[in-house]
Amino acid sequence: QMAGCATSEVTLAKAVLACLEPDMLCLADRSFFGFELWSLARDSGANLLWRVRKNMRLSPDKRLPDGSCLSRIYRCERDWRHKTNGVQVRVIDYRLDGVTGAEPIYRLVTSLLDHEEAPAKELAALYHERWAIETSFDELKTHLRGARIVLRSRTPDLVRQEFYGLIMAHFAIRGLMHEAALSADEDPDRLSFIHTVRVIRRKLTVFAAIPPSTTPRLS
């Protein structure tokens, strides 16, 4: 989703959550957590695994064998004080030992309450796959668009057009990397995005003239 610079990420997230389906697992960073947004996401039927602030008040109702615990979140301070209208969640606290720059503690909340079906260690490891999107942001803003280069367009419609062009170019590059990884039986995450961009730029002159497709347009 995209909008003007005055529109918050949380506002945009509400439109994204409308795309959730019951067989999905939604991951989100700590800046998105809130009772309203959590409830909106859960109404879709999807399960959630969201990071929250490590100092968030989450009193344990029951300790589970995998180190996680069951707790409740509340819409407002009054409900929290009176312990009314709470929504049950599972809380997972963990550390990343031996990782440079890691925070002292990470805290996740999830709608997956069964510790046998979804062990805490597996969910903690899965959550860190979410950081791959941060890498994609860097690829788009720094290596594809260019460092300190803003979008050139001067009207909202043209900004959207330019942005979609960048997204399509990124998708094409990542698609090529995926195909290369499959052919070499490698993990796509091990391939260099920057190197791939350089290879494509060198080869672009070979495909300077591409004839129109002769395939009839599907109606």
Short mmCIF file of C-alpha atoms in Angstrom, two decimals:
data_model
loop_
_atom_site.label_atom_id
_atom_site.label_comp_id
_atom_site.label_asym_id
_atom_site.label_seq_id
_atom_site.Cartn_x
_atom_site.Cartn_y
_atom_site.Cartn_z
CA GLN A 1 0.00 0.00 0.00
CA MET A 2 1.13 3.54 -0.65
CA ALA A 3 -0.19 7.00 0.17
CA GLY A 4 0.95 10.54 0.93
CA CYS A 5 3.73 11.21 3.43
CA ALA A 6 1.20 12.28 6.07
CA THR A 7 -0.43 8.83 6.11
CA SER A 8 0.88 6.54 8.84
CA GLU A 9 2.06 2.97 8.33
CA VAL A 10 -0.63 1.75 10.72
CA THR A 11 -3.32 3.34 8.56
CA LEU A 12 -1.88 1.65 5.46
CA ALA A 13 -1.66 -1.63 7.36
CA LYS A 14 -5.44 -1.68 7.84
CA ALA A 15 -5.88 -1.96 4.08
CA VAL A 16 -3.26 -4.73 3.90
CA LEU A 17 -4.98 -6.74 6.64
CA ALA A 18 -8.10 -6.90 4.48
CA CYS A 19 -6.15 -9.30 2.23
CA LEU A 20 -5.55 -11.86 4.99
CA GLU A 21 -7.17 -15.29 4.69
CA PRO A 22 -7.80 -18.02 7.30
CA ASP A 23 -4.90 -20.25 6.16
CA MET A 24 -2.30 -17.47 6.53
CA LEU A 25 0.16 -16.52 9.26
CA CYS A 26 0.73 -12.76 9.50
CA LEU A 27 4.02 -11.42 10.89
CA ALA A 28 4.44 -7.79 11.96
CA ASP A 29 7.01 -5.55 13.61
CA ARG A 30 6.47 -4.02 17.05
CA SER A 31 5.43 -0.62 15.66
CA PHE A 32 2.17 -2.15 14.42
CA PHE A 33 0.95 -3.81 17.59
CA GLY A 34 -2.24 -2.49 19.13
CA PHE A 35 -5.51 -3.99 20.33
CA GLU A 36 -7.54 -2.53 17.45
CA LEU A 37 -5.16 -3.67 14.71
CA TRP A 38 -4.69 -7.09 16.33
CA SER A 39 -8.46 -7.61 16.53
CA LEU A 40 -8.91 -6.46 12.93
CA ALA A 41 -6.30 -8.96 11.76
CA ARG A 42 -7.78 -11.80 13.82
CA ASP A 43 -11.24 -11.13 12.38
CA SER A 44 -9.86 -12.36 9.05
CA GLY A 45 -9.34 -15.83 10.54
CA ALA A 46 -5.57 -15.70 9.97
CA ASN A 47 -3.12 -16.47 12.77
CA LEU A 48 -0.74 -13.77 13.96
CA LEU A 49 2.87 -13.61 15.15
CA TRP A 50 3.72 -10.02 16.05
CA ARG A 51 6.60 -8.49 17.91
CA VAL A 52 5.76 -6.16 20.83
CA ARG A 53 7.75 -3.88 23.13
CA LYS A 54 9.72 -5.90 25.66
CA ASN A 55 8.30 -3.82 28.53
CA MET A 56 4.66 -4.30 27.54
CA ARG A 57 2.53 -5.39 30.50
CA LEU A 58 1.58 -9.00 29.85
CA SER A 59 0.83 -10.84 33.09
CA PRO A 60 1.27 -14.61 32.68
CA ASP A 61 -1.91 -16.65 33.21
CA LYS A 62 -0.23 -20.00 32.58
CA ARG A 63 3.35 -21.09 31.98
CA LEU A 64 3.86 -23.58 29.16
CA PRO A 65 6.53 -26.31 28.89
CA ASP A 66 8.38 -24.61 26.00
CA GLY A 67 9.02 -21.44 28.05
CA SER A 68 6.18 -19.40 26.57
CA CYS A 69 3.11 -18.38 28.54
CA LEU A 70 -0.54 -17.54 28.03
CA SER A 71 -1.65 -13.99 28.77
CA ARG A 72 -4.29 -11.46 27.73
CA ILE A 73 -4.33 -8.13 25.93
CA TYR A 74 -6.90 -5.40 26.60
CA ARG A 75 -8.46 -2.58 24.64
CA CYS A 76 -7.95 0.10 27.30
CA GLU A 77 -6.48 0.81 30.74
CA ARG A 78 -9.85 0.33 32.43
CA ASP A 79 -10.27 -3.17 30.99
CA TRP A 80 -6.69 -4.01 32.02
CA ARG A 81 -7.29 -2.91 35.61
CA HIS A 82 -10.55 -4.82 35.92
CA LYS A 83 -9.33 -7.75 33.79
CA THR A 84 -12.42 -7.58 31.56
CA ASN A 85 -12.87 -8.08 27.81
CA GLY A 86 -9.38 -9.49 27.43
CA VAL A 87 -8.20 -11.45 24.40
CA GLN A 88 -6.00 -14.47 25.05
CA VAL A 89 -2.56 -14.53 23.44
CA ARG A 90 0.63 -16.51 23.85
CA VAL A 91 3.81 -14.66 24.81
CA ILE A 92 7.30 -15.73 23.72
CA ASP A 93 10.42 -14.09 25.19
CA TYR A 94 13.84 -15.04 23.82
CA ARG A 95 17.43 -13.88 23.32
CA LEU A 96 19.82 -14.11 20.38
CA ASP A 97 23.03 -15.24 22.06
CA GLY A 98 26.25 -14.63 20.16
CA VAL A 99 24.64 -12.27 17.63
CA THR A 100 26.39 -8.90 17.30
CA GLY A 101 24.06 -5.98 17.90
CA ALA A 102 21.22 -8.15 19.22
CA GLU A 103 18.87 -6.64 21.79
CA PRO A 104 18.83 -8.06 25.35
CA ILE A 105 15.36 -9.55 24.91
CA TYR A 106 12.81 -10.03 22.13
CA ARG A 107 9.10 -10.45 22.84
CA LEU A 108 6.49 -11.91 20.50
CA VAL A 109 2.76 -12.43 20.90
CA THR A 110 0.88 -14.97 18.84
CA SER A 111 -2.61 -16.30 18.37
CA LEU A 112 -1.14 -19.82 18.10
CA LEU A 113 -1.85 -20.99 21.65
CA ASP A 114 -0.85 -24.66 21.34
CA HIS A 115 2.85 -24.99 22.26
CA GLU A 116 3.00 -28.50 20.79
CA GLU A 117 1.60 -27.46 17.42
CA ALA A 118 3.79 -24.32 17.28
CA PRO A 119 6.83 -24.57 19.63
CA ALA A 120 8.31 -21.29 20.85
CA LYS A 121 11.75 -21.94 19.28
CA GLU A 122 10.19 -22.52 15.85
CA LEU A 123 8.12 -19.33 16.05
CA ALA A 124 11.11 -17.27 17.20
CA ALA A 125 13.18 -18.58 14.28
CA LEU A 126 10.31 -17.98 11.88
CA TYR A 127 9.82 -14.39 13.03
CA HIS A 128 13.36 -13.49 12.05
CA GLU A 129 12.55 -14.43 8.46
CA ARG A 130 10.42 -11.26 8.53
CA TRP A 131 13.63 -9.23 8.48
CA ALA A 132 14.05 -10.23 4.83
CA ILE A 133 11.60 -7.44 3.97
CA GLU A 134 14.05 -4.92 5.48
CA THR A 135 16.67 -6.21 3.04
CA SER A 136 14.19 -5.70 0.19
CA PHE A 137 13.60 -2.10 1.30
CA ASP A 138 17.35 -1.51 1.18
CA GLU A 139 17.56 -3.10 -2.28
CA LEU A 140 14.80 -0.81 -3.56
CA LYS A 141 15.88 2.46 -1.94
CA THR A 142 19.65 2.18 -2.16
CA HIS A 143 20.81 -0.24 -4.81
CA LEU A 144 18.02 -0.06 -7.39
CA ARG A 145 16.81 3.52 -7.13
CA GLY A 146 20.19 4.87 -6.07
CA ALA A 147 21.41 6.34 -2.79
CA ARG A 148 20.13 9.88 -2.03
CA ILE A 149 18.07 9.89 -5.23
CA VAL A 150 14.40 10.82 -4.85
CA LEU A 151 11.63 9.90 -7.25
CA ARG A 152 11.73 12.26 -10.23
CA SER A 153 7.99 12.59 -10.81
CA ARG A 154 6.14 15.71 -9.68
CA THR A 155 2.51 14.59 -9.54
CA PRO A 156 0.87 11.89 -7.36
CA ASP A 157 -0.17 9.76 -10.34
CA LEU A 158 3.30 9.82 -11.86
CA VAL A 159 4.90 9.05 -8.49
CA ARG A 160 2.70 5.97 -8.26
CA GLN A 161 3.66 5.00 -11.81
CA GLU A 162 7.37 5.41 -11.06
CA PHE A 163 7.06 3.46 -7.82
CA TYR A 164 5.27 0.57 -9.54
CA GLY A 165 8.04 0.58 -12.15
CA LEU A 166 10.63 0.14 -9.40
CA ILE A 167 8.59 -2.64 -7.80
CA MET A 168 8.31 -4.48 -11.14
CA ALA A 169 12.05 -4.12 -11.78
CA HIS A 170 12.79 -5.48 -8.30
CA PHE A 171 10.42 -8.39 -8.88
CA ALA A 172 12.11 -9.20 -12.20
CA ILE A 173 15.58 -9.16 -10.62
CA ARG A 174 14.52 -11.30 -7.69
CA GLY A 175 12.79 -13.69 -10.11
CA LEU A 176 16.02 -14.07 -12.06
CA MET A 177 17.93 -14.71 -8.83
CA HIS A 178 15.39 -17.35 -7.84
CA GLU A 179 15.75 -19.15 -11.17
CA ALA A 180 19.55 -19.03 -10.88
CA ALA A 181 19.40 -20.42 -7.34
CA LEU A 182 17.13 -23.27 -8.42
CA SER A 183 19.43 -24.23 -11.30
CA ALA A 184 22.45 -24.28 -8.94
CA ASP A 185 20.52 -25.89 -6.05
CA GLU A 186 21.37 -22.94 -3.80
CA ASP A 187 19.44 -20.88 -1.26
CA PRO A 188 18.31 -17.66 -3.05
CA ASP A 189 19.26 -15.70 0.09
CA ARG A 190 22.91 -16.57 -0.57
CA LEU A 191 22.96 -14.72 -3.90
CA SER A 192 24.02 -11.08 -4.11
CA PHE A 193 21.38 -8.59 -5.22
CA ILE A 194 24.03 -5.97 -6.06
CA HIS A 195 25.99 -8.40 -8.22
CA THR A 196 22.80 -9.42 -10.03
CA VAL A 197 21.96 -5.77 -10.79
CA ARG A 198 25.47 -5.24 -12.21
CA VAL A 199 25.18 -8.32 -14.41
CA ILE A 200 21.80 -7.18 -15.75
CA ARG A 201 23.12 -3.69 -16.49
CA ARG A 202 26.00 -5.16 -18.49
CA LYS A 203 23.63 -7.33 -20.49
CA LEU A 204 20.96 -4.69 -21.17
CA THR A 205 22.64 -3.53 -24.36
CA VAL A 206 22.21 -7.02 -25.83
CA PHE A 207 18.42 -6.65 -25.51
CA ALA A 208 18.18 -3.02 -26.61
CA ALA A 209 15.55 -3.84 -29.24
CA ILE A 210 12.82 -6.24 -28.19
CA PRO A 211 10.13 -6.83 -30.82
CA PRO A 212 6.48 -6.64 -29.77
CA SER A 213 4.95 -9.91 -28.69
CA THR A 214 2.97 -11.70 -31.41
CA THR A 215 0.82 -13.43 -28.82
CA PRO A 216 -2.77 -12.12 -29.08
CA ARG A 217 -3.93 -10.15 -26.07
CA LEU A 218 -6.29 -12.09 -23.81
CA SER A 219 -9.62 -10.38 -23.29
#
